mmCIF file of C-alpha atoms in Angstrom:
data_model
loop_
_atom_site.group_PDB
_atom_site.id
_atom_site.type_symbol
_atom_site.label_atom_id
_atom_site.label_comp_id
_atom_site.label_asym_id
_atom_site.label_seq_id
_atom_site.Cartn_x
_atom_site.Cartn_y
_atom_site.Cartn_z
ATOM 1 C CA MET N 1 0.526 -0.109 0.155
ATOM 2 C CA THR N 2 0.952 3.464 -0.601
ATOM 3 C CA LYS N 3 1.894 6.416 1.538
ATOM 4 C CA PRO N 4 -1.153 8.852 1.594
ATOM 5 C CA VAL N 5 -0.518 12.078 -0.048
ATOM 6 C CA VAL N 6 -2.155 13.949 3.157
ATOM 7 C CA ASP N 7 -2.305 12.321 6.427
ATOM 8 C CA VAL N 8 -4.140 14.103 9.180
ATOM 9 C CA LYS N 9 -3.735 12.346 12.684
ATOM 10 C CA ASN N 10 -5.627 13.470 15.759
ATOM 11 C CA VAL N 11 -5.269 17.516 14.783
ATOM 12 C CA GLN N 12 -6.776 19.820 17.312
ATOM 13 C CA LYS N 13 -6.972 23.757 17.075
ATOM 14 C CA VAL N 14 -7.714 25.771 20.148
ATOM 15 C CA TYR N 15 -8.122 29.224 20.228
ATOM 16 C CA GLY N 16 -7.622 31.707 23.194
ATOM 17 C CA LYS N 17 -5.400 31.083 26.225
ATOM 18 C CA LYS N 18 -5.278 28.049 28.489
ATOM 19 C CA GLY N 19 -7.610 28.305 31.688
ATOM 20 C CA GLU N 20 -9.369 31.025 29.657
ATOM 21 C CA ASN N 21 -12.437 30.859 27.734
ATOM 22 C CA GLN N 22 -11.005 28.408 24.712
ATOM 23 C CA SER N 23 -12.372 27.366 21.467
ATOM 24 C CA HIS N 24 -11.991 24.500 20.252
ATOM 25 C CA ALA N 25 -12.202 25.027 16.426
ATOM 26 C CA LEU N 26 -10.808 21.106 15.848
ATOM 27 C CA LYS N 27 -10.705 18.057 18.255
ATOM 28 C CA GLY N 28 -9.066 15.136 17.160
ATOM 29 C CA VAL N 29 -9.532 14.975 13.324
ATOM 30 C CA SER N 30 -7.886 12.389 11.342
ATOM 31 C CA PHE N 31 -8.382 10.785 7.804
ATOM 32 C CA SER N 32 -5.684 10.311 4.800
ATOM 33 C CA ILE N 33 -5.924 10.775 1.020
ATOM 34 C CA GLN N 34 -4.610 8.476 -1.405
ATOM 35 C CA GLU N 35 -2.863 9.904 -4.569
ATOM 36 C CA GLY N 36 -5.551 10.137 -7.016
ATOM 37 C CA GLU N 37 -8.882 10.799 -4.490
ATOM 38 C CA PHE N 38 -11.108 13.201 -4.768
ATOM 39 C CA VAL N 39 -12.353 14.898 -1.506
ATOM 40 C CA GLY N 40 -15.102 17.258 -0.306
ATOM 41 C CA ILE N 41 -15.379 18.485 3.072
ATOM 42 C CA MET N 42 -18.374 19.344 4.203
ATOM 43 C CA GLY N 43 -20.693 20.202 7.521
ATOM 44 C CA PRO N 44 -22.679 22.947 8.976
ATOM 45 C CA SER N 45 -21.176 26.447 9.356
ATOM 46 C CA GLY N 46 -18.918 26.421 12.457
ATOM 47 C CA SER N 47 -17.938 23.288 12.206
ATOM 48 C CA GLY N 48 -13.948 23.967 11.303
ATOM 49 C CA LYS N 49 -13.970 23.328 8.065
ATOM 50 C CA THR N 50 -12.088 26.227 6.885
ATOM 51 C CA THR N 51 -9.652 25.767 10.096
ATOM 52 C CA LEU N 52 -8.939 22.177 9.033
ATOM 53 C CA LEU N 53 -8.116 23.492 5.611
ATOM 54 C CA ASN N 54 -5.979 26.631 6.865
ATOM 55 C CA VAL N 55 -4.249 24.161 8.721
ATOM 56 C CA ILE N 56 -3.563 21.859 5.797
ATOM 57 C CA SER N 57 -2.324 24.719 3.675
ATOM 58 C CA THR N 58 -0.149 26.060 6.661
ATOM 59 C CA LEU N 59 -1.571 29.351 6.495
ATOM 60 C CA ASP N 60 -2.444 28.213 10.211
ATOM 61 C CA LYS N 61 -0.888 25.886 12.963
ATOM 62 C CA ALA N 62 -2.179 23.055 14.490
ATOM 63 C CA THR N 63 -2.579 23.330 18.397
ATOM 64 C CA GLY N 64 -1.732 19.295 18.616
ATOM 65 C CA GLY N 65 -1.735 16.330 16.371
ATOM 66 C CA VAL N 66 0.313 15.606 13.185
ATOM 67 C CA VAL N 67 -0.425 17.254 9.465
ATOM 68 C CA GLU N 68 1.933 15.456 6.665
ATOM 69 C CA ILE N 69 1.935 16.276 3.306
ATOM 70 C CA ALA N 70 3.780 13.685 0.691
ATOM 71 C CA GLY N 71 5.447 12.374 3.831
ATOM 72 C CA THR N 72 6.681 15.621 5.503
ATOM 73 C CA ASP N 73 5.292 16.582 8.725
ATOM 74 C CA ILE N 74 4.354 20.202 8.318
ATOM 75 C CA THR N 75 3.460 20.590 12.150
ATOM 76 C CA LYS N 76 7.365 20.543 13.143
ATOM 77 C CA MET N 77 8.475 22.838 10.176
ATOM 78 C CA LYS N 78 9.478 26.444 11.268
ATOM 79 C CA GLN N 79 7.580 29.754 9.620
ATOM 80 C CA GLY N 80 10.973 30.177 7.165
ATOM 81 C CA GLU N 81 10.720 26.015 6.027
ATOM 82 C CA LEU N 82 6.753 26.501 5.152
ATOM 83 C CA SER N 83 7.049 28.495 1.867
#
């Protein structure tokens, strides 16, 4: 079996400071996309669709979890490496 092109594992995104009012935009999101697959992301308003796409596209950093693009863990990359 081939490695996924996109592999999202237990991704979390929390807005706000610890101990204060926090907003959990993503809670434990996991999925993988194989080469050649078509994917649709659907859900009600406020469910985290845009946040997920921003994390995958490196516009935003995940609070926790792992996002791998073509085998590279982008969650461990520094800002200068992402471009």
